[in-house]
Tab-separated table of C-alpha atoms and ligand atoms in Angstrom:
chain	number	residue	atom	x	y	z
Q	1238	UNK	CA	21.146	-24.187	1.012
Q	1239	UNK	CA	24.768	-23.126	3.145
Q	1240	UNK	CA	24.555	-25.360	5.573
Q	1241	UNK	CA	25.832	-24.620	10.173
Q	1242	UNK	CA	27.999	-26.824	11.608
Q	1243	UNK	CA	25.132	-29.413	13.980
Q	1244	UNK	CA	23.575	-29.056	10.447
Q	1245	UNK	CA	21.595	-25.243	11.678
Q	1246	UNK	CA	21.828	-21.921	9.300
Q	1247	UNK	CA	21.172	-18.934	9.742
Q	1248	UNK	CA	18.157	-16.073	8.355
Q	1249	UNK	CA	17.890	-12.456	8.939
Q	1250	UNK	CA	14.291	-11.831	10.457
Q	1251	UNK	CA	14.194	-8.971	8.508
Q	1252	UNK	CA	14.170	-10.188	4.952
Q	1253	UNK	CA	14.720	-14.057	4.959
Q	1254	UNK	CA	18.738	-13.642	3.927
Q	1255	UNK	CA	20.184	-16.928	4.597
Q	1256	UNK	CA	23.912	-17.438	5.717
Q	1257	UNK	CA	26.430	-20.073	7.718
Q	1258	UNK	CA	27.232	-18.012	10.392
Q	1259	UNK	CA	26.366	-15.733	12.634
Q	1260	UNK	CA	26.748	-11.460	10.889
Q	1261	UNK	CA	25.294	-8.233	12.710
Q	1262	UNK	CA	24.777	-6.700	9.903
Q	1263	UNK	CA	22.429	-8.718	7.136
Q	1264	UNK	CA	24.178	-7.289	3.960
Q	1265	UNK	CA	20.538	-8.364	1.917
Q	1266	UNK	CA	18.805	-5.662	3.646
Q	1267	UNK	CA	21.058	-3.542	5.864
Q	1268	UNK	CA	19.512	-4.270	8.980
Q	1269	UNK	CA	20.709	-4.485	12.673
Q	1270	UNK	CA	21.155	-7.677	14.989
Q	1271	UNK	CA	18.555	-9.526	12.884
Q	1272	UNK	CA	20.557	-12.745	12.477
Q	1273	UNK	CA	18.623	-15.837	13.946
Q	1274	UNK	CA	19.327	-19.992	14.838
Q	1275	UNK	CA	17.500	-22.192	12.926
Q	1276	UNK	CA	17.533	-25.870	12.737
Q	1277	UNK	CA	17.523	-26.738	8.975
Q	1278	UNK	CA	14.042	-28.254	7.343
Q	1279	UNK	CA	14.631	-31.694	5.406
Q	1280	UNK	CA	14.029	-30.588	1.945
Q	1281	UNK	CA	10.947	-32.359	0.735
Q	1282	UNK	CA	11.639	-35.543	-1.547
Q	1283	UNK	CA	10.476	-34.536	-5.190
Q	1284	UNK	CA	11.239	-37.221	-7.516
Q	1285	UNK	CA	12.451	-35.743	-10.682
Q	1286	UNK	CA	14.677	-38.745	-13.250
Q	1287	UNK	CA	12.282	-41.463	-11.161
Q	1288	UNK	CA	9.128	-40.994	-12.677
Q	1289	UNK	CA	7.597	-43.341	-15.033
Q	1290	UNK	CA	6.435	-41.713	-18.025
Q	1291	UNK	CA	3.054	-42.649	-17.515
Q	1292	UNK	CA	3.560	-39.793	-14.279
Q	1293	UNK	CA	5.176	-36.944	-16.340
Q	1294	UNK	CA	2.202	-34.859	-17.115
Q	1295	UNK	CA	1.707	-33.250	-20.378
Q	1296	UNK	CA	1.835	-29.268	-20.647
Q	1297	UNK	CA	-0.758	-27.794	-22.569
Q	1298	UNK	CA	-1.265	-24.709	-24.673
Q	1299	UNK	CA	-2.145	-21.464	-23.295
Q	1300	UNK	CA	-4.483	-20.507	-26.475
Q	1301	UNK	CA	-6.380	-23.707	-24.503
Q	1302	UNK	CA	-7.045	-22.335	-21.759
Q	1303	UNK	CA	-10.438	-20.824	-20.146
Q	1304	UNK	CA	-10.698	-17.823	-18.300
Q	1305	UNK	CA	-14.033	-18.109	-16.073
Q	1306	UNK	CA	-15.703	-14.048	-15.431
Q	1307	UNK	CA	-16.685	-16.437	-12.157
Q	1308	UNK	CA	-13.936	-16.675	-11.533
Q	1309	UNK	CA	-13.218	-13.850	-9.468
Q	1310	UNK	CA	-15.401	-12.918	-6.467
Q	1311	UNK	CA	-16.122	-9.970	-5.648
Q	1312	UNK	CA	-15.877	-8.417	-1.800
Q	1313	UNK	CA	-18.764	-5.248	-2.544
Q	1314	UNK	CA	-15.980	-3.700	-1.491
Q	1315	UNK	CA	-15.478	-1.478	-4.356
Q	1316	UNK	CA	-12.548	0.104	-2.680
Q	1317	UNK	CA	-10.461	-4.039	-1.742
Q	1318	UNK	CA	-11.718	-5.326	-4.746
Q	1319	UNK	CA	-10.389	-2.543	-7.072
Q	1320	UNK	CA	-6.643	-3.094	-5.505
Q	1321	UNK	CA	-7.245	-6.721	-6.044
Q	1322	UNK	CA	-7.993	-5.857	-9.708
Q	1323	UNK	CA	-11.239	-6.748	-10.065
Q	1324	UNK	CA	-12.803	-9.439	-7.117
Q	1325	UNK	CA	-10.602	-12.449	-5.481
Q	1326	UNK	CA	-9.586	-14.494	-7.295
Q	1327	UNK	CA	-9.939	-18.052	-6.939
Q	1328	UNK	CA	-7.554	-19.826	-5.061
Q	1329	UNK	CA	-5.114	-16.844	-4.912
Q	1330	UNK	CA	-3.104	-16.880	-2.087
Q	1331	UNK	CA	-3.381	-12.487	-0.732
Q	1332	UNK	CA	-1.068	-11.404	1.975
Q	1333	UNK	CA	-2.342	-8.091	3.889
Q	1334	UNK	CA	0.392	-7.166	6.190
Q	1335	UNK	CA	0.565	-4.264	8.061
Q	1336	UNK	CA	1.294	-2.397	11.427
Q	1337	UNK	CA	-0.267	-3.897	14.486
Q	1338	UNK	CA	-3.481	-2.294	15.142
Q	1339	UNK	CA	-4.488	-0.700	11.723
Q	1340	UNK	CA	-6.933	-2.750	11.335
Q	1341	UNK	CA	-6.332	-6.006	9.467
Q	1342	UNK	CA	-8.575	-7.864	10.914
Q	1343	UNK	CA	-11.913	-5.940	10.929
Q	1344	UNK	CA	-11.060	-6.137	7.533
Q	1345	UNK	CA	-10.750	-9.376	6.662
Q	1346	UNK	CA	-13.641	-9.600	8.815
Q	1347	UNK	CA	-15.546	-7.692	7.623
Q	1348	UNK	CA	-15.288	-9.826	4.415
Q	1349	UNK	CA	-15.973	-12.230	5.473
Q	1350	UNK	CA	-18.830	-10.841	6.531
Q	1351	UNK	CA	-20.275	-9.638	3.336
Q	1352	UNK	CA	-18.785	-13.479	1.436
Q	1353	UNK	CA	-21.110	-15.052	4.202
Q	1354	UNK	CA	-23.858	-13.682	3.384
Q	1355	UNK	CA	-24.178	-14.542	-0.216
Q	1356	UNK	CA	-24.347	-17.697	0.957
Q	1357	UNK	CA	-20.523	-18.291	0.719
Q	1358	UNK	CA	-18.683	-21.191	2.568
Q	1359	UNK	CA	-16.187	-18.828	4.114
Q	1360	UNK	CA	-13.209	-19.695	7.201
Q	1361	UNK	CA	-12.051	-17.113	9.391
Q	1362	UNK	CA	-9.150	-18.899	11.761
Q	1363	UNK	CA	-7.738	-17.411	14.651
Q	1364	UNK	CA	-4.483	-18.044	16.604
Q	1365	UNK	CA	-4.608	-14.728	17.658
Q	1366	UNK	CA	-8.241	-14.720	19.452
Q	1367	UNK	CA	-10.766	-16.264	21.386
Q	1368	UNK	CA	-13.922	-16.825	19.901
Q	1369	UNK	CA	-15.760	-14.310	22.366
Q	1370	UNK	CA	-12.998	-11.822	21.408
Q	1371	UNK	CA	-13.449	-11.601	17.563
Q	1372	UNK	CA	-17.806	-12.351	18.236
Q	1373	UNK	CA	-17.753	-9.174	20.476
Q	1374	UNK	CA	-15.048	-7.279	17.127
Q	1375	UNK	CA	-18.581	-9.341	15.106
Q	1376	UNK	CA	-20.841	-7.293	16.695
Q	1377	UNK	CA	-19.541	-4.312	16.080
Q	1378	UNK	CA	-19.391	-4.417	12.133
Q	1379	UNK	CA	-23.448	-6.568	11.777
Q	1380	UNK	CA	-25.224	-9.322	10.988
Q	1381	UNK	CA	-23.199	-12.843	9.780
Q	1382	UNK	CA	-24.688	-15.117	7.995
Q	1383	UNK	CA	-24.732	-18.794	8.719
Q	1384	UNK	CA	-22.197	-19.616	6.486
Q	1385	UNK	CA	-19.681	-17.887	8.973
Q	1386	UNK	CA	-16.913	-20.628	10.234
Q	1387	UNK	CA	-14.827	-19.476	12.504
Q	1388	UNK	CA	-11.323	-21.655	13.779
Q	1389	UNK	CA	-9.056	-20.711	17.032
Q	1390	UNK	CA	-6.643	-23.263	15.955
Q	1391	UNK	CA	-2.531	-22.398	16.004
Q	1392	UNK	CA	-1.160	-26.094	14.269
Q	1393	UNK	CA	-1.490	-26.130	10.644
Q	1394	UNK	CA	-1.788	-29.746	10.376
Q	1395	UNK	CA	-5.385	-29.454	12.351
Q	1396	UNK	CA	-5.798	-26.293	9.867
Q	1397	UNK	CA	-5.454	-28.347	6.885
Q	1398	UNK	CA	-7.490	-31.460	7.942
Q	1399	UNK	CA	-10.189	-28.948	8.948
Q	1400	UNK	CA	-10.093	-26.482	4.825
Q	1401	UNK	CA	-9.959	-30.206	3.415
Q	1402	UNK	CA	-13.008	-31.410	5.248
Q	1403	UNK	CA	-15.289	-28.381	5.955
Q	1404	UNK	CA	-13.815	-27.158	2.367
Q	1405	UNK	CA	-14.208	-23.693	1.936
Q	1406	UNK	CA	-14.218	-20.926	0.098
Q	1407	UNK	CA	-12.042	-18.329	1.359
Q	1408	UNK	CA	-10.274	-18.820	4.221
Q	1409	UNK	CA	-8.601	-16.224	6.371
Q	1410	UNK	CA	-5.366	-17.332	8.197
Q	1411	UNK	CA	-4.640	-14.533	10.963
Q	1412	UNK	CA	-2.158	-13.818	11.940
Q	1413	UNK	CA	1.016	-16.265	10.008
Q	1414	UNK	CA	3.119	-15.195	12.459
Q	1415	UNK	CA	1.262	-17.218	15.272
Q	1416	UNK	CA	1.260	-20.182	13.310
Q	1417	UNK	CA	3.194	-23.501	12.794
Q	1418	UNK	CA	3.928	-26.334	10.943
Q	1419	UNK	CA	5.136	-30.053	13.794
Q	1420	UNK	CA	7.575	-30.867	11.839
Q	1421	UNK	CA	9.870	-27.582	12.205
Q	1422	UNK	CA	11.542	-26.666	15.652
Q	1423	UNK	CA	11.430	-23.201	14.787
Q	1424	UNK	CA	9.292	-20.567	16.934
Q	1425	UNK	CA	6.800	-19.651	15.473
Q	1426	UNK	CA	7.253	-16.642	13.658
Q	1427	UNK	CA	10.612	-17.802	12.398
Q	1428	UNK	CA	11.181	-17.363	8.983
Q	1429	UNK	CA	11.223	-20.926	8.181
Q	1430	UNK	CA	8.009	-21.423	10.203
Q	1431	UNK	CA	6.746	-19.182	7.957
Q	1432	UNK	CA	8.348	-20.170	5.078
Q	1433	UNK	CA	6.485	-24.092	5.951
Q	1434	UNK	CA	3.273	-21.764	6.958
Q	1435	UNK	CA	2.979	-20.372	3.667
Q	1436	UNK	CA	3.884	-23.652	1.523
Q	1437	UNK	CA	0.404	-25.588	3.974
Q	1438	UNK	CA	-1.312	-23.122	2.529
Q	1439	UNK	CA	0.074	-22.459	-0.791
Q	1440	UNK	CA	-0.718	-26.612	-1.642
Q	1441	UNK	CA	-3.817	-26.365	-0.337
Q	1442	UNK	CA	-4.821	-22.994	-1.891
Q	1443	UNK	CA	-4.047	-24.550	-5.521
Q	1444	UNK	CA	-5.533	-27.841	-5.062
Q	1445	UNK	CA	-8.893	-26.686	-3.469
Q	1446	UNK	CA	-9.409	-24.035	-5.342
Q	1447	UNK	CA	-9.834	-22.189	-2.516
Q	1448	UNK	CA	-8.778	-18.333	-1.673
Q	1449	UNK	CA	-6.418	-17.991	0.982
Q	1450	UNK	CA	-6.142	-14.480	3.379
Q	1451	UNK	CA	-3.114	-14.426	4.375
Q	1452	UNK	CA	-2.426	-11.212	7.817
Q	1453	UNK	CA	1.069	-10.723	8.253
Q	1454	UNK	CA	2.224	-8.027	11.117
Q	1455	UNK	CA	5.387	-5.849	10.221
Q	1456	UNK	CA	6.939	-4.511	13.225
Q	1457	UNK	CA	10.309	-3.332	12.883
Q	1458	UNK	CA	12.568	-4.945	15.607
Q	1459	UNK	CA	12.929	-7.180	12.437
Q	1460	UNK	CA	11.210	-9.762	15.964
Q	1461	UNK	CA	8.931	-11.618	14.269
Q	1462	UNK	CA	9.766	-12.589	10.244
Q	1463	UNK	CA	8.557	-10.120	8.472
Q	1464	UNK	CA	6.338	-10.752	5.477
Q	1465	UNK	CA	8.081	-9.525	3.563
Q	1466	UNK	CA	9.546	-13.211	3.215
Q	1467	UNK	CA	6.893	-14.655	1.824
Q	1468	UNK	CA	5.958	-11.465	-0.578
Q	1469	UNK	CA	7.704	-13.785	-2.980
Q	1470	UNK	CA	5.490	-16.694	-2.543
Q	1471	UNK	CA	2.318	-14.975	-2.311
Q	1472	UNK	CA	0.383	-13.850	-5.331
Q	1473	UNK	CA	-1.102	-10.870	-4.506
Q	1474	UNK	CA	0.714	-7.811	-0.874
Q	1475	UNK	CA	-1.650	-5.627	0.469
Q	1476	UNK	CA	-0.249	-3.398	3.002
Q	1477	UNK	CA	-2.416	-1.859	5.379
Q	1478	UNK	CA	-0.548	1.749	6.347
Q	1479	UNK	CA	-2.050	4.900	7.806
Q	1480	UNK	CA	-1.341	6.752	10.537
Q	1481	UNK	CA	-2.623	5.886	13.802
Q	1482	UNK	CA	-3.245	9.154	15.157
Q	1483	UNK	CA	-6.015	9.739	11.660
Q	1484	UNK	CA	-8.890	7.086	11.263
Q	1485	UNK	CA	-8.623	6.858	8.388
Q	1486	UNK	CA	-6.682	3.984	6.443
Q	1487	UNK	CA	-4.292	2.900	2.893
Q	1488	UNK	CA	-4.912	-0.199	1.946
Q	1489	UNK	CA	-1.844	-0.138	-1.648
Q	1490	UNK	CA	-1.420	-3.453	-3.709
Q	1491	UNK	CA	2.106	-3.942	-3.689
Q	1492	UNK	CA	2.516	-7.135	-5.853
Q	1493	UNK	CA	-0.356	-9.078	-8.286
Q	1494	UNK	CA	-0.307	-11.407	-10.163
Q	1495	UNK	CA	-3.817	-10.741	-11.704
Q	1496	UNK	CA	-3.887	-6.354	-11.213
Q	1497	UNK	CA	-2.352	-3.887	-11.679
Q	1498	UNK	CA	-0.310	-2.488	-8.461
Q	1499	UNK	CA	-0.849	0.827	-8.482
Q	1500	UNK	CA	-4.092	0.694	-6.848
Q	1501	UNK	CA	-5.203	1.864	-3.617
Q	1502	UNK	CA	-8.083	1.489	-1.356
Q	1503	UNK	CA	-9.000	4.125	1.273
Q	1504	UNK	CA	-11.302	3.813	4.316
Q	1505	UNK	CA	-12.090	4.996	7.584
Q	1506	UNK	CA	-11.473	3.065	11.007
Q	1507	UNK	CA	-15.302	3.943	12.376
Q	1508	UNK	CA	-17.592	2.631	14.969
Q	1509	UNK	CA	-18.577	0.483	13.084
Q	1510	UNK	CA	-15.799	-1.112	11.631
Q	1511	UNK	CA	-13.822	0.546	8.169
Q	1512	UNK	CA	-16.130	2.197	5.359
Q	1513	UNK	CA	-15.417	2.903	2.470
Q	1514	UNK	CA	-14.058	6.219	1.358
Q	1515	UNK	CA	-15.690	6.957	-2.271
Q	1516	UNK	CA	-14.157	10.110	-2.715
Q	1517	UNK	CA	-10.644	10.271	-1.006
Q	1518	UNK	CA	-10.150	14.706	-2.699
Q	1519	UNK	CA	-12.435	15.266	-1.120
Q	1520	UNK	CA	-12.320	13.812	2.322
Q	1521	UNK	CA	-8.183	15.103	2.272
Q	1522	UNK	CA	-9.085	19.199	1.493
Q	1523	UNK	CA	-12.025	18.247	4.269
Q	1524	UNK	CA	-11.089	21.576	6.456
Q	1525	UNK	CA	-8.606	23.755	4.565
Q	1526	UNK	CA	-7.472	26.762	6.014
Q	1527	UNK	CA	-9.073	29.676	3.120
Q	1528	UNK	CA	-6.388	32.167	1.867
Q	1529	UNK	CA	-3.480	31.274	4.245
Q	1530	UNK	CA	-0.616	31.845	2.222
Q	1531	UNK	CA	1.754	28.416	1.276
Q	1532	UNK	CA	-0.774	26.175	1.018
Q	1533	UNK	CA	-1.646	24.643	-2.515
Q	1534	UNK	CA	-3.218	21.841	-4.185
Q	1535	UNK	CA	-1.986	19.130	-6.154
Q	1536	UNK	CA	-2.980	16.667	-7.410
Q	1537	UNK	CA	-1.588	12.678	-7.792
Q	1538	UNK	CA	-2.444	10.079	-9.337
Q	1539	UNK	CA	-2.834	7.160	-7.422
Q	1540	UNK	CA	-3.266	3.912	-10.216
Q	1541	UNK	CA	-5.734	4.827	-12.736
Q	1542	UNK	CA	-7.321	7.176	-9.849
Q	1543	UNK	CA	-6.756	11.107	-8.765
Q	1544	UNK	CA	-5.966	12.078	-5.641
Q	1545	UNK	CA	-6.160	15.560	-4.986
Q	1546	UNK	CA	-4.066	17.084	-1.695
Q	1547	UNK	CA	-2.539	19.954	-0.292
Q	1548	UNK	CA	1.008	20.926	0.108
Q	1549	UNK	CA	1.988	23.021	2.939
Q	1550	UNK	CA	4.993	25.226	2.756
Q	1551	UNK	CA	6.611	27.305	5.882
Q	1552	UNK	CA	9.573	29.945	4.734
Q	1553	UNK	CA	11.524	31.916	6.767
Q	1554	UNK	CA	15.092	33.536	7.618
Q	1555	UNK	CA	17.271	31.084	9.360
Q	1556	UNK	CA	18.424	32.054	12.497
Q	1557	UNK	CA	21.620	29.363	11.445
Q	1558	UNK	CA	24.188	28.969	9.619
Q	1559	UNK	CA	23.194	26.092	8.687
Q	1560	UNK	CA	19.085	26.638	8.073
Q	1561	UNK	CA	16.898	23.862	8.738
Q	1562	UNK	CA	14.780	21.881	5.631
Q	1563	UNK	CA	11.645	19.098	6.692
Q	1564	UNK	CA	9.383	16.994	4.946
Q	1565	UNK	CA	6.833	15.463	6.570
Q	1566	UNK	CA	4.940	13.039	3.352
Q	1567	UNK	CA	7.182	13.838	0.870
Q	1568	UNK	CA	11.457	13.442	-0.994
Q	1569	UNK	CA	13.260	15.522	1.579
Q	1570	UNK	CA	16.386	15.866	-1.237
Q	1571	UNK	CA	13.205	15.808	-3.742
Q	1572	UNK	CA	12.669	18.792	-1.971
Q	1573	UNK	CA	15.997	20.513	-1.762
Q	1574	UNK	CA	16.482	20.160	-4.893
Q	1575	UNK	CA	13.774	21.817	-5.530
Q	1576	UNK	CA	14.405	25.169	-3.822
Q	1577	UNK	CA	17.791	24.292	-5.192
Q	1578	UNK	CA	15.832	25.165	-8.893
Q	1579	UNK	CA	14.400	27.718	-7.299
Q	1580	UNK	CA	17.289	29.482	-6.279
Q	1581	UNK	CA	19.370	28.954	-9.198
Q	1582	UNK	CA	17.307	29.819	-11.714
Q	1583	UNK	CA	15.101	32.553	-10.247
Q	1584	UNK	CA	17.247	33.449	-7.811
Q	1585	UNK	CA	15.313	34.902	-4.718
Q	1586	UNK	CA	16.924	33.884	-2.101
Q	1587	UNK	CA	16.478	30.547	0.164
Q	1588	UNK	CA	19.960	29.618	1.251
Q	1589	UNK	CA	19.540	31.473	4.209
Q	1590	UNK	CA	15.679	30.444	5.163
Q	1591	UNK	CA	14.531	27.497	7.216
Q	1592	UNK	CA	11.730	25.220	4.909
Q	1593	UNK	CA	9.364	22.639	6.238
Q	1594	UNK	CA	6.919	20.719	3.378
Q	1595	UNK	CA	3.709	18.665	4.656
Q	1596	UNK	CA	1.504	17.136	2.615
Q	1597	UNK	CA	-0.837	17.702	4.984
Q	1598	UNK	CA	-3.728	14.178	5.893
Q	1599	UNK	CA	-0.327	12.034	6.911
Q	1600	UNK	CA	-0.315	11.397	2.415
Q	1601	UNK	CA	3.229	9.863	0.839
Q	1602	UNK	CA	3.553	10.217	-2.696
Q	1603	UNK	CA	6.663	10.190	-4.135
Q	1604	UNK	CA	5.427	11.307	-8.090
Q	1605	UNK	CA	6.533	13.944	-9.268
Q	1606	UNK	CA	3.596	15.690	-10.542
Q	1607	UNK	CA	3.663	17.802	-8.043
Q	1608	UNK	CA	6.897	19.338	-8.278
Q	1609	UNK	CA	5.365	22.335	-9.802
Q	1610	UNK	CA	2.818	21.913	-6.248
Q	1611	UNK	CA	6.276	22.121	-3.846
Q	1612	UNK	CA	7.492	24.986	-5.834
Q	1613	UNK	CA	4.272	27.040	-5.593
Q	1614	UNK	CA	3.749	26.586	-1.760
Q	1615	UNK	CA	7.446	27.961	-2.038
Q	1616	UNK	CA	6.907	30.574	-3.584
Q	1617	UNK	CA	4.302	31.537	-1.357
Q	1618	UNK	CA	4.912	31.412	1.565
Q	1619	UNK	CA	8.230	33.227	0.642
Q	1620	UNK	CA	7.012	35.852	-0.750
Q	1621	UNK	CA	3.397	35.821	2.112
Q	1622	UNK	CA	1.488	36.379	-0.694
Q	1623	UNK	CA	-1.956	33.439	-1.049
Q	1624	UNK	CA	-3.061	32.323	-3.126
Q	1625	UNK	CA	-6.350	30.796	-4.980
Q	1626	UNK	CA	-7.971	28.294	-2.836
Q	1627	UNK	CA	-9.478	27.193	-5.979
Q	1628	UNK	CA	-6.530	26.283	-7.708
Q	1629	UNK	CA	-4.437	23.335	-8.412
Q	1630	UNK	CA	-1.338	23.173	-10.270
Q	1631	UNK	CA	1.145	20.011	-11.585
Q	1632	UNK	CA	3.045	19.612	-12.973
Q	1633	UNK	CA	6.931	17.966	-12.604
Q	1634	UNK	CA	10.403	20.230	-12.302
Q	1635	UNK	CA	13.515	20.087	-14.316
Q	1636	UNK	CA	17.259	20.701	-12.394
Q	1637	UNK	CA	17.069	24.164	-15.722
Q	1638	UNK	CA	13.332	24.851	-14.349
Q	1639	UNK	CA	11.485	23.474	-16.766
Q	1640	UNK	CA	8.159	22.227	-16.250
Q	1641	UNK	CA	8.045	18.593	-17.845
Q	1642	UNK	CA	4.839	16.712	-18.831
Q	1643	UNK	CA	3.053	14.477	-16.244
Q	1644	UNK	CA	0.843	11.516	-17.330
Q	1645	UNK	CA	-3.352	11.447	-17.454
Q	1646	UNK	CA	-3.480	16.000	-17.679
Q	1647	UNK	CA	-6.991	15.470	-18.546
Q	1648	UNK	CA	-7.999	12.952	-15.875
Q	1649	UNK	CA	-5.853	15.577	-12.672
Q	1650	UNK	CA	-8.224	18.515	-14.109
Q	1651	UNK	CA	-11.610	16.319	-14.237
Q	1652	UNK	CA	-11.405	15.417	-11.443
Q	1653	UNK	CA	-9.967	19.305	-9.881
Q	1654	UNK	CA	-13.737	20.761	-11.821
Q	1655	UNK	CA	-15.842	17.870	-9.881
Q	1656	UNK	CA	-14.521	19.663	-6.353
Q	1657	UNK	CA	-14.840	22.551	-7.861
Q	1658	UNK	CA	-11.312	24.649	-8.680
Q	1659	UNK	CA	-11.539	27.110	-10.981
Q	1660	UNK	CA	-7.437	27.337	-11.908
Q	1661	UNK	CA	-4.920	24.506	-13.124
Q	1662	UNK	CA	-2.300	24.883	-13.862
Q	1663	UNK	CA	-0.214	22.610	-15.942
Q	1664	UNK	CA	2.494	21.569	-18.022
Q	1665	UNK	CA	2.197	24.350	-21.373
Q	1666	UNK	CA	3.083	20.404	-23.099
Q	1667	UNK	CA	-0.267	19.654	-21.843
Q	1668	UNK	CA	-2.988	22.017	-22.130
Q	1669	UNK	CA	-4.037	20.847	-25.631
Q	1670	UNK	CA	-5.011	17.212	-24.417
Q	1671	UNK	CA	-6.755	18.681	-21.279
Q	1672	UNK	CA	-8.639	21.599	-23.423
Q	1673	UNK	CA	-10.013	18.703	-25.540
Q	1674	UNK	CA	-10.455	16.809	-23.449
Q	1675	UNK	CA	-13.434	19.489	-20.806
Q	1676	UNK	CA	-14.562	20.293	-23.726
Q	1677	UNK	CA	-16.735	24.464	-24.169
Q	1678	UNK	CA	-18.344	22.952	-21.014
Q	1679	UNK	CA	-15.629	23.650	-19.401
Q	1680	UNK	CA	-15.587	26.677	-16.443
Q	1681	UNK	CA	-11.977	25.582	-15.566
Q	1682	UNK	CA	-9.491	27.910	-16.573
Q	1683	UNK	CA	-6.416	26.459	-17.965
Q	1684	UNK	CA	-2.690	28.522	-17.803
Q	1685	UNK	CA	0.249	26.319	-19.210
Q	1686	UNK	CA	3.589	26.920	-18.287
Q	1687	UNK	CA	6.898	26.990	-20.164
Q	1688	UNK	CA	9.281	26.444	-16.924
Q	1689	UNK	CA	8.472	27.698	-13.316
Q	1690	UNK	CA	10.039	31.807	-14.386
Q	1691	UNK	CA	6.418	31.651	-16.320
Q	1692	UNK	CA	4.722	30.887	-13.193
Q	1693	UNK	CA	6.236	34.022	-11.777
Q	1694	UNK	CA	5.154	36.172	-14.230
Q	1695	UNK	CA	1.613	34.545	-14.656
Q	1696	UNK	CA	1.195	34.405	-10.508
Q	1697	UNK	CA	3.149	36.707	-8.825
D	2237	TYD	P1	-7.249	-4.941	14.461
D	2237	TYD	O1	-7.719	-5.024	12.902
D	2237	TYD	O2	-7.333	-5.635	15.387
D	2237	TYD	O3	-5.855	-4.987	13.451
D	2237	TYD	P2	-5.035	-6.055	13.537
D	2237	TYD	O4	-5.393	-7.351	13.234
D	2237	TYD	O5	-4.195	-5.017	12.070
D	2237	TYD	O6	-3.577	-5.627	14.240
D	2237	TYD	O7	-7.647	-3.151	13.927
D	2237	TYD	C1	-8.363	-2.707	15.758
D	2237	TYD	C2	-8.539	-1.245	15.766
D	2237	TYD	O8	-9.003	-0.534	15.738
D	2237	TYD	C3	-8.394	-1.134	17.348
D	2237	TYD	O9	-7.732	-0.935	18.135
D	2237	TYD	C4	-9.707	-0.508	17.708
D	2237	TYD	C5	-9.978	-0.894	16.333
D	2237	TYD	N1	-11.759	-0.511	15.866
D	2237	TYD	C6	-12.630	0.294	16.096
D	2237	TYD	O10	-12.130	1.495	15.482
D	2237	TYD	N2	-13.830	0.045	14.886
D	2237	TYD	C7	-14.479	-0.858	14.985
D	2237	TYD	O11	-15.409	-1.587	14.435
D	2237	TYD	C8	-13.416	-1.912	15.008
D	2237	TYD	C9	-13.715	-3.144	15.314
D	2237	TYD	C10	-12.090	-1.754	15.132
D	2238	MG	MG1	-5.501	-8.248	14.220
């Protein structure tokens, strides 16, 4: 450990980078003005060499370890179970991060309610709200079982004692930034405190087979230690995101030791707490304009689940030498690149045009499979020709204008068919597989394309 003059060390409050001296910019995460001086905590004493032969643990054979099915607890919220990889793993630590007010406390309170409803002992520890406030929130959500316990406390020593005595199956810590460990002298929310507190919880969870949910706020200012510091300490990291103006919320797995990480769960905030959105595609496409130019529906895979989203493009003549380009929900550079490909390979005069490309519904998608959708939206707006509102397009577009294959094409086509789409434009290489999986009963018309010239010939 690098130590400062008087036993202090500087931590970046955003990523936990450690330095002996103060720095303006963090070399770790490139954030400015995030270093704060904190005292060095004494390293924990643990004898390695001093162990007597009888105390040395014996490694077990991997094949001898049995995994029992009941090691996972279902939350009865399907969207959450999927993101967790099939339920809460006993003895695991899960971090739920997100902006303040996004609904972390609400979601976890709902989880507690469902678990307590099954007679499981649940302990909800809040350092942010009073019992009365939590009760008021709980009343909006529904009725709670007897085994749901509340504790308003921020001292981790006290919390550990309570957990040891009550032996709950699941505990919620809301939020880690308010908790403090007495032995660490820095303020709650600082990197050392957050790290120490998580360490204590980790020991408790593994020792008692207790599943712990930790709430962590993310703030852009870097004044509160970002949960990024503890990402590597916990088993699972979930981020709750969404537009504060829109009512839907997306729960995204960022790290998961027990499952896949690219699953998402979609929720909607209502008067009675969060509701699951079972069919997010339909939800995203609601209120879509019919027969408007520049609008195309595409399909992105979120984990194993296809999600249909609408891409809107507005291309108009620029009044300035430097055309204006703007994107929402998709990569700015990717859109510029695709427009350059269109200009070079199809001779479209796009360099004199402003272009705005939006993914509606506030979704953020990076997957290259939506390239063809972006290209079609730009083309449709440029030509001022509306495409059928029952048309779907997906495929990756390469620099020479070729349309490349994407993964899980049949799944995407099936989802589109389920939602009443009748035409699908897809990479030629994926055509056979999709045709086979649709079978004869499929009413969907599949159009395979090799490159974007093909697309123009077949559609415009
Ligand atoms: P909250 O769970 O307190 O957010 P966090 O813990 O992430 O800071 O989010 C609460 C927000 O959701 C708040 O703005 C009020 C709103 N809300 C509803 O719209 N309906 C409800 O039933 C509840 C409980 C909250
Ligand atoms: Mg909260």
